Coordinates of C-alpha atoms and ligand atoms in Angstrom, one line a residue:
M1 CA 121.2 -37.6 78.1
S2 CA 124.1 -38.8 79.3
E3 CA 124.7 -41.7 81.8
A4 CA 128.9 -41.5 83.7
F5 CA 129.9 -44.9 85.3
I6 CA 133.5 -45.7 86.8
G7 CA 135.4 -48.4 85.6
L8 CA 138.0 -50.6 87.5
M9 CA 140.2 -52.9 85.6
S10 CA 143.2 -54.8 87.2
G11 CA 144.2 -57.8 84.9
T12 CA 146.5 -60.5 85.0
S13 CA 149.8 -58.6 84.7
L14 CA 148.8 -57.8 88.3
D15 CA 150.7 -54.2 88.1
G16 CA 148.0 -52.7 89.4
I17 CA 144.2 -50.7 89.0
D18 CA 143.5 -48.8 86.3
G19 CA 140.5 -46.2 87.3
V20 CA 138.0 -44.0 84.7
L21 CA 135.3 -42.1 85.1
V22 CA 133.6 -42.6 81.6
E23 CA 130.3 -40.7 80.2
F24 CA 128.6 -42.3 77.9
G25 CA 126.2 -41.0 75.3
V26 CA 122.7 -42.2 73.9
P27 CA 123.1 -45.9 72.6
G28 CA 124.6 -46.2 69.2
A29 CA 125.0 -42.3 68.8
P30 CA 128.8 -41.4 68.1
P31 CA 130.9 -40.6 70.8
A32 CA 130.2 -43.7 72.3
A33 CA 132.1 -43.2 75.4
R34 CA 134.1 -40.2 76.6
V35 CA 137.0 -40.4 79.4
V36 CA 136.3 -37.7 81.7
A37 CA 139.2 -39.2 84.0
H38 CA 141.6 -41.8 84.4
A39 CA 144.0 -43.1 87.5
H40 CA 146.1 -45.9 87.8
R41 CA 147.1 -47.3 91.4
A42 CA 149.8 -49.9 91.5
F43 CA 149.6 -52.8 93.3
P44 CA 151.5 -52.4 97.0
A45 CA 154.4 -55.3 96.8
P46 CA 153.1 -57.5 99.2
L47 CA 149.9 -57.5 97.6
R48 CA 150.7 -58.1 94.0
A49 CA 152.8 -60.8 96.0
E50 CA 149.9 -62.6 97.7
F51 CA 148.1 -62.5 94.4
A52 CA 150.5 -64.2 92.2
A53 CA 150.5 -66.7 95.4
L54 CA 146.6 -67.0 95.5
N55 CA 146.8 -68.0 91.3
V56 CA 148.6 -71.4 92.5
S57 CA 146.9 -73.9 95.0
G58 CA 148.2 -73.0 98.4
R59 CA 147.7 -72.8 102.3
D60 CA 144.3 -71.5 103.5
E61 CA 143.6 -70.2 100.3
L62 CA 139.7 -69.3 101.7
H63 CA 140.4 -66.7 104.6
R64 CA 144.3 -65.2 102.0
G65 CA 141.4 -64.8 99.6
A66 CA 139.2 -63.3 101.3
L67 CA 141.7 -60.8 102.9
A68 CA 143.2 -60.2 99.5
A69 CA 139.8 -59.2 98.2
N70 CA 139.2 -56.7 101.0
A71 CA 142.6 -54.9 100.6
L72 CA 142.1 -55.1 96.7
V73 CA 139.1 -53.3 97.4
R74 CA 140.1 -50.0 99.5
E75 CA 143.4 -50.0 96.9
A76 CA 140.1 -49.7 94.1
A77 CA 138.0 -46.9 96.6
A78 CA 141.4 -45.0 97.3
L79 CA 141.4 -45.0 93.3
V80 CA 137.9 -44.1 92.6
E81 CA 138.9 -41.0 94.7
T82 CA 141.5 -40.1 92.9
V83 CA 139.6 -40.2 89.5
L84 CA 136.8 -38.0 91.2
G85 CA 138.7 -35.4 92.7
S86 CA 141.1 -35.4 89.6
A87 CA 137.7 -34.4 87.6
S88 CA 136.2 -32.7 90.3
W89 CA 133.2 -34.8 90.1
Q90 CA 130.6 -35.6 92.6
R91 CA 130.4 -39.2 94.2
S92 CA 126.2 -38.8 93.2
A93 CA 126.7 -38.1 89.6
V94 CA 127.8 -41.5 89.0
V95 CA 125.1 -44.0 88.4
A96 CA 127.3 -47.4 89.2
I97 CA 131.1 -48.7 89.5
G98 CA 131.7 -52.0 87.4
S99 CA 134.3 -53.5 89.2
H100 CA 135.8 -56.6 87.8
G101 CA 138.0 -58.2 91.2
Q102 CA 141.4 -59.8 90.7
T103 CA 141.4 -62.9 88.8
V104 CA 143.3 -65.9 90.0
R105 CA 141.9 -68.4 89.0
H106 CA 140.4 -69.5 85.2
R107 CA 139.7 -72.9 84.4
P108 CA 136.1 -72.3 82.5
R109 CA 134.4 -75.9 81.1
E110 CA 136.5 -78.1 83.0
F111 CA 136.6 -80.6 85.5
D112 CA 132.6 -80.8 86.2
A113 CA 132.0 -79.4 82.4
T114 CA 131.2 -75.7 83.7
G115 CA 134.3 -75.1 85.6
Y116 CA 134.7 -71.4 86.8
T117 CA 136.2 -68.8 87.1
V118 CA 137.4 -66.4 90.2
Q119 CA 138.0 -63.2 90.6
L120 CA 138.9 -62.0 94.1
N121 CA 136.5 -58.7 94.8
A122 CA 134.6 -57.4 98.0
P123 CA 131.8 -55.1 96.1
A124 CA 130.2 -55.3 99.4
L125 CA 133.1 -53.1 100.8
L126 CA 133.7 -51.0 97.8
A127 CA 129.9 -49.7 97.9
E128 CA 130.3 -49.2 101.7
L129 CA 133.5 -47.2 101.3
T130 CA 132.7 -45.1 98.1
G131 CA 129.1 -44.9 99.0
I132 CA 128.5 -45.2 95.0
D133 CA 126.5 -48.5 93.3
V134 CA 128.9 -51.6 92.6
V135 CA 127.9 -54.5 89.5
A136 CA 130.3 -56.9 90.0
D137 CA 130.7 -60.4 89.0
F138 CA 130.7 -60.2 85.1
R139 CA 132.3 -63.8 84.6
S140 CA 130.3 -66.0 86.2
R141 CA 127.1 -65.7 84.2
D142 CA 128.7 -66.5 80.9
V143 CA 130.4 -69.5 82.5
A144 CA 127.0 -70.6 83.7
A145 CA 125.8 -70.1 80.4
G146 CA 128.8 -72.9 78.8
G147 CA 131.0 -69.9 77.8
Q148 CA 134.2 -69.1 78.7
G149 CA 133.7 -66.1 80.5
A150 CA 136.4 -64.5 78.6
P151 CA 137.3 -62.4 76.7
L152 CA 134.1 -59.7 77.6
V153 CA 135.6 -57.0 75.8
P154 CA 134.5 -57.2 72.5
A155 CA 131.3 -56.3 72.6
F156 CA 133.0 -52.9 73.7
H157 CA 135.6 -52.7 71.4
H158 CA 132.6 -53.1 68.8
A159 CA 131.0 -50.0 70.6
L160 CA 134.2 -47.9 69.9
F161 CA 136.2 -49.1 67.4
G162 CA 133.6 -50.3 65.1
R163 CA 133.1 -49.5 61.5
A164 CA 130.7 -50.4 58.6
D165 CA 133.6 -48.8 56.0
A166 CA 136.1 -51.5 57.2
S167 CA 136.9 -54.8 58.8
V168 CA 139.4 -53.6 61.8
A169 CA 140.6 -56.1 64.9
V170 CA 142.1 -55.0 68.1
L171 CA 144.5 -56.6 70.2
N172 CA 145.2 -55.7 74.0
L173 CA 148.3 -56.3 75.3
G174 CA 147.6 -57.4 78.9
G175 CA 149.2 -59.9 80.9
I176 CA 147.2 -62.2 77.9
A177 CA 146.7 -60.9 74.7
N178 CA 143.4 -60.8 73.8
L179 CA 142.2 -60.6 69.7
T180 CA 139.1 -58.6 68.7
S181 CA 137.4 -59.0 65.3
L182 CA 135.5 -56.5 63.9
D183 CA 133.5 -57.3 60.6
R184 CA 132.5 -54.7 58.9
S185 CA 129.6 -56.8 58.8
G186 CA 129.2 -56.0 62.0
A187 CA 130.1 -59.7 62.9
I188 CA 131.8 -59.5 66.1
A189 CA 134.2 -62.5 67.5
G190 CA 137.0 -62.6 70.1
F191 CA 139.8 -65.1 71.8
D192 CA 142.6 -65.3 74.4
C193 CA 145.6 -65.6 71.7
G194 CA 148.3 -66.1 74.4
P195 CA 150.9 -64.9 76.5
A196 CA 151.8 -60.9 76.5
N197 CA 153.2 -59.1 79.5
V198 CA 152.7 -61.7 82.0
L199 CA 155.9 -63.7 80.5
L200 CA 157.5 -60.3 79.9
D201 CA 157.4 -58.8 83.5
L202 CA 158.5 -62.6 84.8
W203 CA 161.7 -62.8 82.9
C204 CA 162.5 -59.0 83.2
E205 CA 161.9 -59.6 87.2
R206 CA 164.1 -62.4 87.6
S207 CA 166.6 -60.8 85.7
T208 CA 166.8 -57.1 86.3
G209 CA 165.1 -57.5 89.7
R210 CA 162.4 -54.6 87.7
A211 CA 158.7 -55.3 87.3
F212 CA 158.2 -54.7 83.8
D213 CA 161.2 -53.6 81.0
P214 CA 160.1 -49.7 80.0
D215 CA 159.1 -49.3 76.6
G216 CA 161.0 -52.4 75.7
G217 CA 164.3 -51.3 75.3
W218 CA 166.1 -54.3 77.5
G219 CA 164.6 -57.0 75.2
S220 CA 165.2 -54.8 72.3
R221 CA 169.0 -55.3 73.1
G222 CA 168.7 -59.1 72.4
T223 CA 168.4 -61.5 69.4
V224 CA 165.4 -63.7 69.2
D225 CA 166.4 -67.5 69.9
A226 CA 164.8 -70.0 67.3
L227 CA 165.2 -73.1 69.4
L228 CA 163.4 -71.5 72.2
L229 CA 161.3 -69.7 69.9
D230 CA 160.1 -73.0 68.4
A231 CA 159.7 -75.1 72.1
C232 CA 157.6 -71.9 73.0
L233 CA 155.3 -72.2 70.1
G234 CA 154.9 -76.2 70.4
E235 CA 152.1 -75.6 73.2
P236 CA 149.2 -76.7 72.2
Y237 CA 147.2 -74.1 73.4
F238 CA 148.0 -71.7 70.0
S239 CA 146.2 -74.2 68.0
L240 CA 143.0 -74.5 69.5
S241 CA 140.0 -73.1 68.2
P242 CA 138.3 -70.6 69.3
P243 CA 136.4 -69.9 71.9
K244 CA 139.4 -70.6 73.5
S245 CA 140.3 -68.3 76.8
T246 CA 143.8 -68.8 79.1
G247 CA 145.5 -67.0 81.8
R248 CA 148.3 -67.4 84.5
D249 CA 146.9 -71.4 85.3
L250 CA 148.8 -72.2 82.2
F251 CA 151.1 -69.3 80.9
N252 CA 153.3 -68.8 84.3
A253 CA 156.9 -69.4 86.0
A254 CA 156.3 -73.5 85.3
W255 CA 155.3 -73.1 81.9
L256 CA 158.1 -70.8 80.8
E257 CA 160.8 -72.6 82.9
A258 CA 160.5 -76.3 81.3
R259 CA 160.7 -74.8 77.6
L260 CA 163.9 -72.8 78.5
D261 CA 165.0 -76.5 80.8
A262 CA 164.0 -78.1 77.3
T263 CA 166.1 -75.9 75.5
N264 CA 169.0 -75.5 77.7
A265 CA 168.4 -71.4 77.0
R266 CA 169.8 -70.3 80.4
A267 CA 173.7 -71.4 79.6
R268 CA 173.2 -70.7 75.9
L269 CA 171.6 -67.5 75.6
R270 CA 171.7 -63.6 77.7
P271 CA 168.6 -62.8 79.4
E272 CA 168.0 -60.5 76.9
D273 CA 168.0 -62.9 74.5
I274 CA 165.1 -65.0 76.1
Q275 CA 163.1 -61.5 76.4
A276 CA 163.8 -61.1 72.9
T277 CA 162.6 -64.0 72.3
L278 CA 159.5 -63.7 74.7
G279 CA 158.2 -60.7 72.8
E280 CA 158.4 -62.5 69.5
L281 CA 156.5 -65.4 70.8
T282 CA 153.6 -62.6 71.5
A283 CA 153.9 -61.1 68.5
R284 CA 154.0 -64.2 66.2
T285 CA 151.3 -65.9 68.0
V286 CA 149.1 -62.7 67.4
A287 CA 150.2 -62.8 63.5
D288 CA 149.1 -66.5 63.4
A289 CA 145.2 -65.9 64.9
F290 CA 145.3 -63.0 62.3
R291 CA 145.9 -64.1 59.8
R292 CA 144.0 -67.8 60.7
H293 CA 141.1 -65.7 62.0
L294 CA 140.9 -62.3 60.9
A295 CA 142.7 -61.7 57.5
Q296 CA 140.3 -59.4 56.3
A297 CA 140.8 -57.1 58.4
A298 CA 143.2 -53.8 57.2
E299 CA 143.8 -52.5 60.7
L300 CA 144.6 -53.4 63.9
I301 CA 144.3 -51.4 67.0
V302 CA 146.6 -52.2 69.5
C303 CA 145.8 -51.4 73.8
G304 CA 146.6 -52.4 76.9
G305 CA 150.1 -51.7 78.8
G306 CA 151.6 -53.8 76.3
A307 CA 151.3 -50.7 73.8
L308 CA 154.1 -48.7 75.7
N309 CA 156.7 -51.4 74.8
A310 CA 158.0 -50.0 71.7
D311 CA 160.0 -53.4 71.0
L312 CA 156.9 -55.2 70.9
M313 CA 155.2 -52.8 69.0
A314 CA 158.0 -52.9 66.2
R315 CA 158.0 -56.9 66.6
L316 CA 154.2 -57.0 65.8
G317 CA 154.4 -54.5 62.7
R318 CA 157.3 -56.4 61.2
A319 CA 154.8 -60.1 62.0
L320 CA 151.6 -58.4 60.5
A321 CA 152.7 -56.3 57.7
P322 CA 151.4 -55.7 55.3
A323 CA 148.4 -55.1 57.7
R324 CA 148.7 -51.7 59.8
V325 CA 149.2 -51.3 63.4
V326 CA 148.1 -49.0 65.3
A327 CA 147.7 -47.3 69.1
S328 CA 144.3 -46.8 70.0
D329 CA 145.4 -43.3 71.0
A330 CA 144.9 -42.8 67.4
R331 CA 141.9 -44.5 67.2
G332 CA 139.8 -42.3 70.2
L333 CA 141.5 -44.0 73.4
P334 CA 144.4 -44.2 74.8
V335 CA 145.9 -47.5 75.0
D336 CA 146.2 -47.5 79.1
Q337 CA 142.0 -46.9 79.5
V338 CA 140.6 -49.7 77.5
E339 CA 139.8 -51.8 79.3
A340 CA 139.1 -50.5 82.5
A341 CA 136.3 -48.2 80.4
A342 CA 135.0 -51.7 78.8
F343 CA 134.0 -52.0 82.6
A344 CA 132.4 -49.1 82.7
W345 CA 130.3 -50.0 80.1
L346 CA 129.5 -53.7 80.8
A347 CA 128.1 -51.3 84.2
R348 CA 126.1 -49.8 82.5
A349 CA 125.1 -52.5 80.1
F350 CA 124.2 -54.9 84.0
M351 CA 121.9 -51.3 84.8
H352 CA 120.0 -51.1 81.5
R353 CA 119.5 -55.5 81.6
L354 CA 121.5 -55.2 78.2
A355 CA 123.6 -58.4 77.1
G356 CA 127.0 -57.6 78.1
N357 CA 128.6 -61.3 76.1
V358 CA 129.3 -61.7 72.7
P359 CA 128.8 -65.5 72.8
A360 CA 130.6 -66.0 69.4
A361 CA 133.3 -64.9 71.5
T362 CA 132.5 -66.9 74.9
G363 CA 130.9 -69.7 73.5
A364 CA 128.3 -69.6 75.5
A365 CA 124.3 -70.5 75.2
G366 CA 123.5 -67.1 74.1
P367 CA 123.5 -63.3 75.1
R368 CA 123.7 -62.9 79.1
V369 CA 122.9 -60.1 81.2
L370 CA 126.7 -60.0 83.2
G371 CA 127.0 -59.1 87.2
A372 CA 125.1 -58.7 89.8
L373 CA 124.3 -55.1 92.1
Y374 CA 125.7 -54.2 95.7
P375 CA 123.7 -50.6 96.1
A376 CA 125.1 -48.0 98.1
R377 CA 121.9 -47.5 99.4
Ligands
ATP1 N1 156.4 -48.2 79.5 C1 156.4 -49.6 79.3 N2 156.9 -50.1 78.6 C2 156.9 -51.1 78.5 N3 155.6 -52.2 79.1 C3 155.1 -51.6 79.7 C4 154.6 -50.5 79.7 N4 153.6 -49.5 80.5 C5 153.4 -50.5 81.2 N5 153.9 -51.9 80.5 C6 153.1 -53.2 80.4 O1 152.0 -53.4 80.6 C7 151.6 -54.0 82.4 C8 150.8 -54.0 82.4 O2 149.2 -53.3 81.3 P1 148.0 -53.8 81.2 O3 147.6 -53.4 82.7 O4 146.9 -53.2 80.0 O5 147.4 -55.4 81.7 P2 146.5 -56.3 83.0 O6 147.0 -55.8 84.0 O7 147.1 -57.3 82.6 O8 145.2 -55.6 82.0 P3 144.4 -56.5 81.6 O9 144.1 -58.1 81.9 O10 143.3 -56.2 81.3 O11 144.0 -56.8 79.3 C9 152.9 -53.7 82.6 O12 153.0 -55.2 83.6 C10 153.8 -53.6 81.7 O13 154.3 -55.1 81.4
MG2 MG1 146.8 -53.4 85.0

């Protein structure tokens, strides 16, 4: 028997929404997941700009956030139609949609010690527009249980990539880079390493006008600057012990500008040198985290849009040698489908009232059922 779910993910890169239709088999029996269809829908430029603006304090945020959530869900509903249409599937064959929403603040364990994580989303509207049950709000229960609410993908990484004969690690290169450790003993760990595409995209857009650097071709023509790299590596987040998670709250334009100013980088360097240095920053911080926490893993499986950046992948390969670096395509799922499939998987976990978090990764007091249901009927 199999069950089909749709997963929707729009991450910190703010590039748009990935949607996948996934069939899951009986728990434990391979293959754990089969992606039937995948589609990506880029955010309209004004919506992308509004999400970026809502990441920092501003005027009338509740009103703007509510409207941005509605706009997000209209894009998501159109994407669901595309995904179903491309597979020629009926909506009635889908058990539920797992809808992540758009993170605009991530401050777990701060302020009142519980803190919060905010994903703009309008799951009731999504249920109304699609006629499919929606599971949403995956992170807040983990935060309520004292966790970071992130990363939530390790349990799915384990189901998909875990092996009994070897320890492996999974690296997702989204806006932020997050690592999952899958020990051959079955032990799972995971945490956010630091910035990936969020800084690369920011600097690329500023310098070239393009939203990202296709295949890393521009960055590959730059030279890494040791002074700027050291200034970036001095960030205290990198030496914190897991569990830890981060986002645009820390790694943003102000963070980058402070380091560019401190090293007089704009006057000394070409823009592509700065891009190369930011790529090297991701590679170094991932490699450092890998050596400190996952040294026993023989292989690093890479997913997320950053895996399509050849310059970044080459830097990772050099920084991690002799560990093997492979794209997730070689291990069963294309790089741009893994994170969205994780939210289909989390929706399935919710429907079966199974825990979705890995307490060792998030720091929560224990396993928790994640999400809330918005029935279509
Ligand atoms: N061909 C490419 N070459 C270089 N970079 C690419 C390419 N395609 C995508 N990217 C990068 O990947 C980013 C999108 O990746 P992805 O969707 O995995 O991240 P995300 O939305 O932050 O997701 P998440 O938070 O779930 O990890 C783009 O913003 C861009 O920086
Ligand atoms: Mg994305």
